[in-house]
Structures are given as structure tokens and as C-alpha cells.
CSV table of C-alpha atoms in Angstrom, one decimal:
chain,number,residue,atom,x,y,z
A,1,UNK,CA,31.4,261.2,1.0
A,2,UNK,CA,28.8,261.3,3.4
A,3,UNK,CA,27.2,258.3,4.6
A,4,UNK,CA,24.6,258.2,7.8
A,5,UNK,CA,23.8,254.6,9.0
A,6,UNK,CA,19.9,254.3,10.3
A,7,UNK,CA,18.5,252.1,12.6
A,8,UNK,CA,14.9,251.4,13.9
A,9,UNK,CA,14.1,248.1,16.0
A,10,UNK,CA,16.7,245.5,14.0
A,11,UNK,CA,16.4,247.4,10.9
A,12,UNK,CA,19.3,248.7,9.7
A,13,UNK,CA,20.1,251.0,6.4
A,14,UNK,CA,22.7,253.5,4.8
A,15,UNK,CA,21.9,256.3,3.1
A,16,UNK,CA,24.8,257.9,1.1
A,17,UNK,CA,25.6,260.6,-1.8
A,18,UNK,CA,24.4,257.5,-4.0
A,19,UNK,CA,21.3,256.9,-2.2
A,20,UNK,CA,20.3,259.5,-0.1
A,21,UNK,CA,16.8,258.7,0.4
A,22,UNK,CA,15.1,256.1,3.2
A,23,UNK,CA,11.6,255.5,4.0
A,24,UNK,CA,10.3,254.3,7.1
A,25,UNK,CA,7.6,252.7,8.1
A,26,UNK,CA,5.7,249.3,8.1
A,27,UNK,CA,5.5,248.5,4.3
A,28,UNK,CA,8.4,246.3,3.4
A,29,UNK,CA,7.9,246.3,0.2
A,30,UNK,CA,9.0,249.9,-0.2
A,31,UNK,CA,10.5,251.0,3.1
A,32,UNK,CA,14.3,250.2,3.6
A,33,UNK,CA,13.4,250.7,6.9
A,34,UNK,CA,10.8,248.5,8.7
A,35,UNK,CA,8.9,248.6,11.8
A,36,UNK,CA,6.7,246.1,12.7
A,37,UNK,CA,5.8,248.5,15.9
A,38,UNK,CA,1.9,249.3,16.1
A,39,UNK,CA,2.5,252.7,16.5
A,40,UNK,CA,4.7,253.3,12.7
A,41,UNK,CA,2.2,253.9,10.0
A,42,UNK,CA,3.0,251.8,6.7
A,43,UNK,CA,4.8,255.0,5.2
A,44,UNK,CA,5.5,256.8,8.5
A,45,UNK,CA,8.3,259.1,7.2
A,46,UNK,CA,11.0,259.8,5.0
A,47,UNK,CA,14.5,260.6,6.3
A,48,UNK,CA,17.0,262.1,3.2
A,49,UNK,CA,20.4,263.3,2.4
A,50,UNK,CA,20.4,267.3,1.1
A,51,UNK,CA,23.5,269.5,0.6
A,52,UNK,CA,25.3,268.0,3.4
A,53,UNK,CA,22.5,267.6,5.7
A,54,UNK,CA,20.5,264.7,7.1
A,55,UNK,CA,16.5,265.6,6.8
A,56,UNK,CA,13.2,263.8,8.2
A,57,UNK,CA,10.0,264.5,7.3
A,58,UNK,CA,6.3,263.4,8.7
A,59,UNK,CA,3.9,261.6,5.8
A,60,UNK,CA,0.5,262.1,7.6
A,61,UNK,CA,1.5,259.2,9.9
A,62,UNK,CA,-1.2,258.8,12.8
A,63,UNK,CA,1.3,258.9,15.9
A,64,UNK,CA,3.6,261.8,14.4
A,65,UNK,CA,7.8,261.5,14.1
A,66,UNK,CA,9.2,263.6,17.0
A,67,UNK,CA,12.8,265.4,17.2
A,68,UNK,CA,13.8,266.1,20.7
A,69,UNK,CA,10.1,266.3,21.9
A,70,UNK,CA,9.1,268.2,19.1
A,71,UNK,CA,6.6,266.9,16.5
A,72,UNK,CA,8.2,267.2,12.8
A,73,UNK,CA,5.2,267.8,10.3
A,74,UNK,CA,5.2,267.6,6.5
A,75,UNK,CA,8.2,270.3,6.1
A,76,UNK,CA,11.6,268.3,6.0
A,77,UNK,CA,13.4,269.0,9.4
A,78,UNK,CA,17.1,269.1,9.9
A,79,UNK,CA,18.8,266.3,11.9
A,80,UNK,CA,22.2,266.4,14.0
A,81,UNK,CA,23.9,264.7,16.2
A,82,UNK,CA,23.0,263.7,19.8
A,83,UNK,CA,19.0,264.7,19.0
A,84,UNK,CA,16.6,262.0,20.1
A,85,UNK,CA,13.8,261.0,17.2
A,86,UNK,CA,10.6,258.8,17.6
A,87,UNK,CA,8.9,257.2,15.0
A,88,UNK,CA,5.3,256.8,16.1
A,89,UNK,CA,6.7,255.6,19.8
A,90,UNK,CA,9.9,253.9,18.4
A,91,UNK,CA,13.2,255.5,18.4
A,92,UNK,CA,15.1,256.1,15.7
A,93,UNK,CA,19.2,255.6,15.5
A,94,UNK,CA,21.2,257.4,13.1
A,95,UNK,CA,25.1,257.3,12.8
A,96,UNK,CA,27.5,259.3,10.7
A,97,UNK,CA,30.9,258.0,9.5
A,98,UNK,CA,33.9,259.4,10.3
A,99,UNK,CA,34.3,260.9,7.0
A,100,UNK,CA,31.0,262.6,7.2
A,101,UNK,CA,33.1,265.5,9.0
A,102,UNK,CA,33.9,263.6,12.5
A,103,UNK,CA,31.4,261.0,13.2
A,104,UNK,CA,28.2,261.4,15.8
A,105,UNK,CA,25.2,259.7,16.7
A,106,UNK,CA,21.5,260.8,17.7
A,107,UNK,CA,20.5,259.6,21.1
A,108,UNK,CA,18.8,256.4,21.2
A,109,UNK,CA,16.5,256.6,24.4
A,110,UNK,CA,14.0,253.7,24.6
A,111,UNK,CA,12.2,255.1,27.7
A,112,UNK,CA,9.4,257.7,26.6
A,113,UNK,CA,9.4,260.8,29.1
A,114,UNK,CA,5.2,260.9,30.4
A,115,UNK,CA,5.1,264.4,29.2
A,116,UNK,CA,6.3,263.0,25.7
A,117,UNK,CA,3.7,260.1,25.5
A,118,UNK,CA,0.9,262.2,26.4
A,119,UNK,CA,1.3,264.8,23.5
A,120,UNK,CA,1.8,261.4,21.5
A,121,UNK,CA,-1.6,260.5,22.3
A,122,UNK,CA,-2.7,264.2,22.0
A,123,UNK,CA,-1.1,263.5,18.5
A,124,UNK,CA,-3.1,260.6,17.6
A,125,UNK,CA,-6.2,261.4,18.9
A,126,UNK,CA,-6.4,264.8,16.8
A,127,UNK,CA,-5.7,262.4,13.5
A,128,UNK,CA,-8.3,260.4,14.2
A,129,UNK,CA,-10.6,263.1,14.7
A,130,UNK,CA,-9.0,265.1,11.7
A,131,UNK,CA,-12.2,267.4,10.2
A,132,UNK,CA,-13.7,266.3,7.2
A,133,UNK,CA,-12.6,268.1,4.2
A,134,UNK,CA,-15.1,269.3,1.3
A,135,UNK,CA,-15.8,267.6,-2.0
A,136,UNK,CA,-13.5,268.4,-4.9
A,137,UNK,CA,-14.3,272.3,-6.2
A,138,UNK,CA,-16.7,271.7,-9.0
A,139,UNK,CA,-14.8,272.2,-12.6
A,140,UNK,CA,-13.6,275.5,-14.0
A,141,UNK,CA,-13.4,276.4,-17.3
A,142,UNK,CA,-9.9,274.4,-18.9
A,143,UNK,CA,-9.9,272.2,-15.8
A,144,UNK,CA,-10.7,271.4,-12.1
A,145,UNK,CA,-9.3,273.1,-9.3
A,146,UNK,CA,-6.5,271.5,-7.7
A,147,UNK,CA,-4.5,272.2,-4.9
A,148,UNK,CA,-3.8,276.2,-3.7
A,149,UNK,CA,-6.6,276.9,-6.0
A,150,UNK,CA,-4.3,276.4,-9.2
A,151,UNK,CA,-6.9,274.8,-12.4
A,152,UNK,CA,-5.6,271.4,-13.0
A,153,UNK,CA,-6.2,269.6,-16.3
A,154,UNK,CA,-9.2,267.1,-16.6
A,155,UNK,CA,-7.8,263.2,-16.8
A,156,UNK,CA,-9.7,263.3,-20.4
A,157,UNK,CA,-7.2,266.1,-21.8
A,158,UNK,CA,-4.4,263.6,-20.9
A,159,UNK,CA,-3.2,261.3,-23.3
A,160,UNK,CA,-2.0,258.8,-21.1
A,161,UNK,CA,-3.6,257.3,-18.0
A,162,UNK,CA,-3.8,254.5,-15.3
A,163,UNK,CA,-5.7,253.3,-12.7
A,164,UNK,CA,-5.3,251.8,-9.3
A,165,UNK,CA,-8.6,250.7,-7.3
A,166,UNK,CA,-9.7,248.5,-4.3
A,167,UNK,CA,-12.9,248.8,-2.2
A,168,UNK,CA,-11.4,252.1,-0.4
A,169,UNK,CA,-10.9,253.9,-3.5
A,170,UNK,CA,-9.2,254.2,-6.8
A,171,UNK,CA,-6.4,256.5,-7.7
A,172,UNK,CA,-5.7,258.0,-11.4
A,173,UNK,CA,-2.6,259.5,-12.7
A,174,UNK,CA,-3.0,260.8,-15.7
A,175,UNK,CA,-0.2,262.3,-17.8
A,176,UNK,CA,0.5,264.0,-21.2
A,177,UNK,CA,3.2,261.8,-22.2
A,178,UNK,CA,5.2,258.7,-21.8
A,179,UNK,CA,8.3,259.8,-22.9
A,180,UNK,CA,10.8,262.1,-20.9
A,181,UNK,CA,14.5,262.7,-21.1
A,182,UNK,CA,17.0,264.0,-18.3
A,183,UNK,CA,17.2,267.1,-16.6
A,184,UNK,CA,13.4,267.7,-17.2
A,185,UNK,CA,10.0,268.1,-15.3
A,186,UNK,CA,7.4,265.7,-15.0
A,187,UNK,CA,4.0,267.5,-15.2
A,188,UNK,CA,0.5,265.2,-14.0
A,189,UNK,CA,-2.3,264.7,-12.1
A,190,UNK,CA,-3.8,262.5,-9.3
A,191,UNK,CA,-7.6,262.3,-8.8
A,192,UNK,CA,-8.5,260.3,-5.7
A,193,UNK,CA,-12.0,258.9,-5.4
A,194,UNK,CA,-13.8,257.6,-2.3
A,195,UNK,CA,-15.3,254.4,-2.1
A,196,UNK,CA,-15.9,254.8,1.8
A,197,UNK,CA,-15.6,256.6,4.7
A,198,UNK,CA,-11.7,256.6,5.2
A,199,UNK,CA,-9.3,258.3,7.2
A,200,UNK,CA,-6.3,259.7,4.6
A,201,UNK,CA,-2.9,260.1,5.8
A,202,UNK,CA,-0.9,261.8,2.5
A,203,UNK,CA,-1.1,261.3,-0.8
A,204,UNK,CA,2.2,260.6,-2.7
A,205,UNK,CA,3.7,260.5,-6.0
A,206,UNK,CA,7.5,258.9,-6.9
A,207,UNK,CA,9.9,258.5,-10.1
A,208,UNK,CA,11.2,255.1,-9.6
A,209,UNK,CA,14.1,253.7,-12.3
A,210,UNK,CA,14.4,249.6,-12.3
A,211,UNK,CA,17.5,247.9,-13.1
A,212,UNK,CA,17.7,244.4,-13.7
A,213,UNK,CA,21.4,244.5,-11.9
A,214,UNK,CA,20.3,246.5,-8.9
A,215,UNK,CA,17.8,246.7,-5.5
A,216,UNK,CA,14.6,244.9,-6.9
A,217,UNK,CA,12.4,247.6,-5.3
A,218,UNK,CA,13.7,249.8,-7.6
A,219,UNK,CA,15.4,253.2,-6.8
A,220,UNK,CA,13.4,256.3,-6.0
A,221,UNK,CA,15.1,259.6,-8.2
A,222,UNK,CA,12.4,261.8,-6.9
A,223,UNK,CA,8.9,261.9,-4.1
A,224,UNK,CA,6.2,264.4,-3.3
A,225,UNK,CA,4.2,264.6,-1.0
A,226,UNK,CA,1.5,265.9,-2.9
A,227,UNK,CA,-1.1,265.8,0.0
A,228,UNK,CA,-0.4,265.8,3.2
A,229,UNK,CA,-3.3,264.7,6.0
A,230,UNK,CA,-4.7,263.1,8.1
A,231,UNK,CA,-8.1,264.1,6.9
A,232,UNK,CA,-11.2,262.5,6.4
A,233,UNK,CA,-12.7,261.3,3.2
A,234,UNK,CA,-16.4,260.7,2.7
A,235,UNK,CA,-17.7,258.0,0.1
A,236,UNK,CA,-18.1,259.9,-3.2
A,237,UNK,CA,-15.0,262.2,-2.3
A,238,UNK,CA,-13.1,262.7,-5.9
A,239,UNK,CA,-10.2,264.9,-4.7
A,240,UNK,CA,-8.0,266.4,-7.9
A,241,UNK,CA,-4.3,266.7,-7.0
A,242,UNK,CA,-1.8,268.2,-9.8
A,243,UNK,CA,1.9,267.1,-9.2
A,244,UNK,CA,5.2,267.8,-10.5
A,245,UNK,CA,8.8,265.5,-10.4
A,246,UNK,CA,12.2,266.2,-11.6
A,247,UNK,CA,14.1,264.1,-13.9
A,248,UNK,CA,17.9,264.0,-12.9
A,249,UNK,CA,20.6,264.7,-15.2
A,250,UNK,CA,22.3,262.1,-16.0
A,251,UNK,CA,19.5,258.8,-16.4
A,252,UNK,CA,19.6,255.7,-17.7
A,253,UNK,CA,18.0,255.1,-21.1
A,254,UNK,CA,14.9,252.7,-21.1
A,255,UNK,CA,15.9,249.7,-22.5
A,256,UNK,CA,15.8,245.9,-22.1
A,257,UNK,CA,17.8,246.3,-18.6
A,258,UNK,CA,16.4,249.3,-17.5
A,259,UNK,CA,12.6,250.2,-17.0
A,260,UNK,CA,10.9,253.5,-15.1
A,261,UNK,CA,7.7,254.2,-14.1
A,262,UNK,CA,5.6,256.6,-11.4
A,263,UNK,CA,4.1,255.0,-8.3
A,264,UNK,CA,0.9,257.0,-6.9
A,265,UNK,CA,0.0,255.8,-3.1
A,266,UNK,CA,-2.7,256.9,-1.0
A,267,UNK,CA,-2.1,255.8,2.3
A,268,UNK,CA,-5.1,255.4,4.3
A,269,UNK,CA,-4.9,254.7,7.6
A,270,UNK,CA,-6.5,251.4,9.6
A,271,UNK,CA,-7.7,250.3,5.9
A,272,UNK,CA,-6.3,248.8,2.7
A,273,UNK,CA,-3.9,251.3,0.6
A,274,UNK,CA,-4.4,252.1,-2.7
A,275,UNK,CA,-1.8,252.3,-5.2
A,276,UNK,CA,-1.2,253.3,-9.1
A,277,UNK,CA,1.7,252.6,-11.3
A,278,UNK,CA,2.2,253.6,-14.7
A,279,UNK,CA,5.3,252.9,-16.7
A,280,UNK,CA,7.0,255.9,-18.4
A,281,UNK,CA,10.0,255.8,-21.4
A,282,UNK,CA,13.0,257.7,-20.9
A,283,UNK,CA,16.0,259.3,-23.0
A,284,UNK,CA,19.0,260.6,-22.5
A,285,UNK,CA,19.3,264.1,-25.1
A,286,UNK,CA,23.3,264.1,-23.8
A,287,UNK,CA,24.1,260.5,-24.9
A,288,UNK,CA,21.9,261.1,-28.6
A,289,UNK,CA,24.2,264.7,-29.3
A,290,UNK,CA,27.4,262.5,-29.1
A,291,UNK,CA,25.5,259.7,-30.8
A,292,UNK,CA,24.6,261.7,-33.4
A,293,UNK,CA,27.9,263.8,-33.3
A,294,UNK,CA,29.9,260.2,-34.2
A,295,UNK,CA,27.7,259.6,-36.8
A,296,UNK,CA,28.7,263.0,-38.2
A,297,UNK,CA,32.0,261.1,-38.6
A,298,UNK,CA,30.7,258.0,-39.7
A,299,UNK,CA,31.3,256.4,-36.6
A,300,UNK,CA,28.4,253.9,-35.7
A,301,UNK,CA,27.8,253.4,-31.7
A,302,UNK,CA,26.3,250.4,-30.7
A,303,UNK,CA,25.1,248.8,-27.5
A,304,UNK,CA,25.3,251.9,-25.4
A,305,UNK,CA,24.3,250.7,-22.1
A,306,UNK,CA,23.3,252.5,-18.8
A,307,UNK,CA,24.3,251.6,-15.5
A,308,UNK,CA,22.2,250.9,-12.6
A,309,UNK,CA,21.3,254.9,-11.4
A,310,UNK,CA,22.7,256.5,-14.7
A,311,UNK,CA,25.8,258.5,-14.2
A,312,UNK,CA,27.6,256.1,-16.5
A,313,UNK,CA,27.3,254.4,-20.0
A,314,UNK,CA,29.5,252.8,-21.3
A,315,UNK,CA,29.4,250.9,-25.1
A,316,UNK,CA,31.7,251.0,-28.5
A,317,UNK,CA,31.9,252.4,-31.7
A,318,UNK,CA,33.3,251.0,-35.0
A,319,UNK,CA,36.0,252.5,-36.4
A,320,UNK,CA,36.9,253.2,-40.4
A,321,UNK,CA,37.4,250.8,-42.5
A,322,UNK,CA,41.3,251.9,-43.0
A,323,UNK,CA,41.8,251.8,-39.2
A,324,UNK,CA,40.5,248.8,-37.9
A,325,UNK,CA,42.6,247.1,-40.9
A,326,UNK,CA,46.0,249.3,-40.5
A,327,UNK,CA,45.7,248.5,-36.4
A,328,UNK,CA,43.9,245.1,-36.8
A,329,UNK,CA,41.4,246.2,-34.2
A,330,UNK,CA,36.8,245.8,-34.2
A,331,UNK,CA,36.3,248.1,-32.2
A,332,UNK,CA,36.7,251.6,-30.2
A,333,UNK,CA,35.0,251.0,-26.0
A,334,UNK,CA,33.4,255.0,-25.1
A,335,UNK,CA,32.5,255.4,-21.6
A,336,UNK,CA,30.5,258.6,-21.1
A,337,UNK,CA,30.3,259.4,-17.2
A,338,UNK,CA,28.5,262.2,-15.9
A,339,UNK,CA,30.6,264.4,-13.1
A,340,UNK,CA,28.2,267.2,-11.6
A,341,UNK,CA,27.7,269.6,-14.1
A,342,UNK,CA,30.4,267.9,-16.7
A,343,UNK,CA,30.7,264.8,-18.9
A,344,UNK,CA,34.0,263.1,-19.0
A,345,UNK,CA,34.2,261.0,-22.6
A,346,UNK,CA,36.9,257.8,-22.0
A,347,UNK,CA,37.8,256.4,-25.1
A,348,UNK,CA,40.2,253.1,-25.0
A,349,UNK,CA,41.3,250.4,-28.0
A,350,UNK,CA,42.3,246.9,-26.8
A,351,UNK,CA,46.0,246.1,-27.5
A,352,UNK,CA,45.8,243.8,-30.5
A,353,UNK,CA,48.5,241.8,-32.6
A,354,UNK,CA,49.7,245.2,-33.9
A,355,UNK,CA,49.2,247.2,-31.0
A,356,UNK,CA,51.8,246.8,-28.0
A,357,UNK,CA,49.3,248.2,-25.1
A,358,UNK,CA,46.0,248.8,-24.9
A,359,UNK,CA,45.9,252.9,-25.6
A,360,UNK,CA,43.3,255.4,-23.9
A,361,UNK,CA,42.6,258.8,-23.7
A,362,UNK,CA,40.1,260.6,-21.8
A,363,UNK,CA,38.4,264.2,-22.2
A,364,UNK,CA,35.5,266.1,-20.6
A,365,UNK,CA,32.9,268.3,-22.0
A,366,UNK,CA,31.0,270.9,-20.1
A,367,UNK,CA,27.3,269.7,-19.9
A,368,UNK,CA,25.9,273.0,-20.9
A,369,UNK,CA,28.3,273.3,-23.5
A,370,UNK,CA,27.6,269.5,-25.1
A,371,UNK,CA,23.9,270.5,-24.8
A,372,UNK,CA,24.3,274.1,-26.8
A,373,UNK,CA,27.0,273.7,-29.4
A,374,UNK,CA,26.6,273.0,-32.8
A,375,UNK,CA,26.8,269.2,-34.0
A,376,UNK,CA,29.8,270.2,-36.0
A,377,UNK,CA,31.9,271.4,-33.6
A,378,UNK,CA,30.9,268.1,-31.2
A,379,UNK,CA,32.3,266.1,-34.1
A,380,UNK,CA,35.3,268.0,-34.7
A,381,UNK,CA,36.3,267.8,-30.9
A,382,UNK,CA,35.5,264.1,-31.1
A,383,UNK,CA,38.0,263.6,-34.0
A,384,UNK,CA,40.9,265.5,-32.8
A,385,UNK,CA,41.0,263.5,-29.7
A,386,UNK,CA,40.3,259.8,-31.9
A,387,UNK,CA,43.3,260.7,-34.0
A,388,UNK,CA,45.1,261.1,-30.7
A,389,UNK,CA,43.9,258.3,-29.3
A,390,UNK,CA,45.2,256.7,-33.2
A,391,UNK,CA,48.6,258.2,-33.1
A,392,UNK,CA,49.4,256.7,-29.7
A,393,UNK,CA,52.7,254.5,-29.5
């Protein structure tokens, strides 16, 4: 597995297969990685984990993230071994395990080479004197226009919406739903509106599951950067900003221990932020096909519950009547875990007074076939493998 230890001042965190994304910057109350420097904006950057690779990427900060004297923008950069990073004018440690394919570190040099600091300040002093950017296009036909000219819907064609305001400005996401399921797309809209005269670092959007058994802060499944600045906003400004997230595959069902919802932020820099949150449902299609594949059989889940993160679920069905007295047993426990693109189905029954072990037996569908086949033929897979589970000695 690979696993990259980060460091910044006397924070310290891991990012791993199972949490491969870290934000950095001055806001504790989303970054796992804090700085309490002057220079490290409140969201500064994000550093991730993607097929194999450790990434950083610039979110509109004022002082810029550097990579070997280089100035890393919006567009994720790759990071290796032995480079030296800055955040803003602090530097930035990051350590791979031995596992990771042989261990390495990036350079932490705390002295900043002149030539270095100068385009720093180069850096900063182009933010801050960022041009203004126009008002919002006035509205086409069907919608406004949103970013790269594309015509974004109007917040009053969208049946769901929240708002997020202080004396900066207020930010709307707007969506045409509540309710999404795995292995979808997220389709909605920002509108940012001007209260002042404001300098904007980036816009940004993220799908964040809660879990009352895991980080408190939530975990982040997906983040765009759906504007990236700095610019300057005029009072009056109403910027329109479509956006898009993806679901992953295997998520946890909303329920009483699990929650989602999207988090707008508008960093602004030298001023308060302005945040939105609106709480979103979400179902799992995978987990109601074999739901509803049991009850083809007459077999009744109940208390299907998702771990923190998804990827398992784990609950019980009821067996028939003849069974549970034949084998004196309540219950069957199903754990549905999801392994890249399969599911493995683990079914067990306690040992009981008749039963001389506990017996188990374990089997693995192929996601896009669970997701395609006929009900039917999910039930009749199901029951050859309970009556083997039955016949066990």
C-alpha cells in the first residue's frame, strides 16, 4: 500500500490508498495540515494520492506553493523524492514508507535561496494586484453563462438550494436533487455575489461523507476547484459557476450513523470566508439489487449498516421458518465488501446447540455483472451458495 507521511512546521499527516487526500493551509478546521505561518493562505493547497503518484496543487493562495523553485499553479503537479516544496515560504516534508517501492524523502531546506524569495514576492505582489474581472455575462436564453462560456442553469430551475452569506458575500449552491447513489455524477451550480470589494483566491466545491465512528471533520470523496484566482471582485459582482463531483462506488448509505453533504468555500483573501453547506441523501443501487434479490427468496435483510468510507456493509438476514427451527439458529450475518471492480458476498451462521462450528462461505460477484443481470438470476446464485452454506458439516 502506499503511504506518504507529510509534514509542515509540527504538523504531521498520512495520506494513504484509504485517504489519499490532505489540505494544507491555515484553517484547522478542514486542513489536516496546519500552518500557523503568515505566508500559508487558509486553504493554501491540496497535496493527493493518484495512481501511484503523490500530487500538489496551488488553490489561488497569495504567496504560491513552489517545487524546486518552480511555482505549481492550479494543475496538480507530480511530486518525488529529494524535490524541495514551499508552502507560501514554509517548507514542506513528505516521506514515503518502505513499502511505497523503497522509501524517500523531499528535501526539507528551511533557508530560502534570495533568488527564490524574490520571485515569492514577485508572486504575491502580482495577487494582490490581480486585474479585476467583469460582471457575470448577462443571462442567455435556458440559463446564465458559466464558466468556458457553457449556459448554466438559473438557481430558480433548481429544486434544491442553500445559502451561505457574511458581509463579504454570499454563496448559493443550488442542485436538482437531494438524492444520489454510487458510482454517479453530481451536477450543480455556485453563484457568488459581492458584498465588497474583495480579493478572491478560488472558489471550491467538496463531497464530504460523515460518520459518527470516524474523523469528525468528515472525509472528503471528491474537490474541485471550480475557480481558480486570485482576482478581484467588485461589490455587486454575481459570478455563476457550474460544477460537477463524482460519487464513488462503493458509499455508505445515509442513515442514522452516516450523513453527506457538499461544502461550497470562497476563500477570500485578507477578509472573512464565505462558506455553504447543503446536506445531500445517498443510496447504494448495489446493496438494494441483493436486497431485493433476497427478498426474491423470501429472505428479509435487516440493519444493513455501512462502514465509515463505504467499502463494507455488513448486516443479517432471517432465514425460513424450517431452517432456523431444524438448525436452532435467528439469524444468517451477510457482509457485502466492495474489492475494485468486484463485490465479495460473506455469508456466516453462528455455531448453535445443533451446530458444532460456526459455518461460512464466501463468494464474489462482478460489479458490472450484479448491476446488469436479471433479479432472477441474482436470487438463484444467492440460493445455491445458502444451501451450501446449509449443507455444511
Amino acid at each position: 500500500m502506499i503511504s506518504v507521511q507529510l509534514r509542515i512546521q509540527d504538523s504531521v499527516a498520512r495520506i494513504d490508498d484509504s485517504n489519499p487526500r490532505a489540505l494544507i493551509g491555515r484553517d484547522t478546521a478542514v486542513c489536516s495540515l496546519a500552518s500557523t505561518a503568515a505566508s500559508v493562505s487558509r486553504r493554501h493547497a491540496e497535496v493527493m494520492l493518484y495512481e501511484g503518484h503523490l500530487w500538489i496543487r496551488d488553490l489561488g493562495s497569495s504567496n504560491g506553493t513552489w517545487i524546486n523553485g518552480h511555482p505549481v499553479g492550479g494543475q496538480a503537479v507530480a511530486v518525488k523524492p529529494g524535490d524541495v516544496i514551499y508552502i507560501g515560504q514554509m517548507p514542506l516534508g513528505a516521506e514515503w514508507t518502505a513499502d511505497s517501492g523503497g522509501g524517500g524523502k523531499t528535501q526539507m531546506v528551511m533557508e530560502i535561496p534570495a533568488q527564490l524569495r524574490q520571485l515569492m514576492e514577485q508572486h504575491r505582489q502580482q495577487s494582490m494586484a490581480a486585474p479585476a474581472q467583469p460582471a457575470a455575462a448577462p443571462a442567455a436564453p435556458g440559463g446564465s453563462l458559466g464558466l468556458g462560456g457553457k449556459v448554466a442553469p438559473v438557481p430558480r430551475e433548481l429544486a434544491y438550494r442553500r445559502q451561505g452569506s457574511n458581509n463579504n458575500g454570499s454563496l448559493l449552491v443550488a442542485l436538482k436533487q437531494d438524492t444520489f447513489a454510487n458510482d454517479s455524477t453530481i451536477d450543480g451550480y455556485l453563484e457568488f455575489t459581492a458584498m465588497d470589494d474583495e480579493t478572491i483566491a478560488s472558489v471550491t466545491i467538496e463531497l464530504v461523507e460523515y460518520h459518527r465512528k470516524h474523523q469528525k471533520s468528515g472525509h472528503v470523496w471528491d474537490r474541485m476547484l471550480v475557480r481558480q484566482g486570485p482576482w478581484k471582485s467588485r461589490k455587486g459582482d454575481i459570478i455563476p459557476m457550474p460544477f460537477q463531483l463524482r460519487v464513488p462506488s462503493g458509499t455508505s448509505v445515509s442513515g442514522r450513523d452516516t450523513w453527506w453533504e457538499l461544502r461550497g468555500y470562497v476563500d477570500i483573501n485578507w477578509a472573512v470566508d464565505v462558506e455553504a453547506v447543503v446536506p445531500i441523501n445517498m443510496r447504494n443501487l448495489d446493496l438494494e439489487r441483493i436486497r431485493d434479490a433476497l427478498g426474491g427468496l423470501d429472505l428479509r435483510i435487516s440493519d444493513l449498516e455501512s462502514r465509515p468510507l463505504g467499502q463494507r456493509h455488513e448486516g443479517s438476514f432471517e432465514p425460513p421458518a424450517q431452517w432456523a427451527a431444524a438448525l436452532g439458529i435467528k439469524s444468517i450475518d451477510l457482509v457485502i465488501e466492495y474489492l475494485g471492480a468486484n463485490v465479495q458476498v460473506s455469508m456466516k451462521v453462528d455455531k448453535s446447540a445443533l451446530l458444532k462450528a460456526d459455518r461460512r462461505v464466501h463468494f464474489v460477484f462482478e460489479l458490472a455483472k450484479l448491476r446488469t443481470a436479471p433479479l432472477a438470476e441474482i436470487s438463484v446464485h444467492f440460493r445455491h451458495y445458502i444451501d451450501e452454506l446449509m449443507a455444511m458439516k
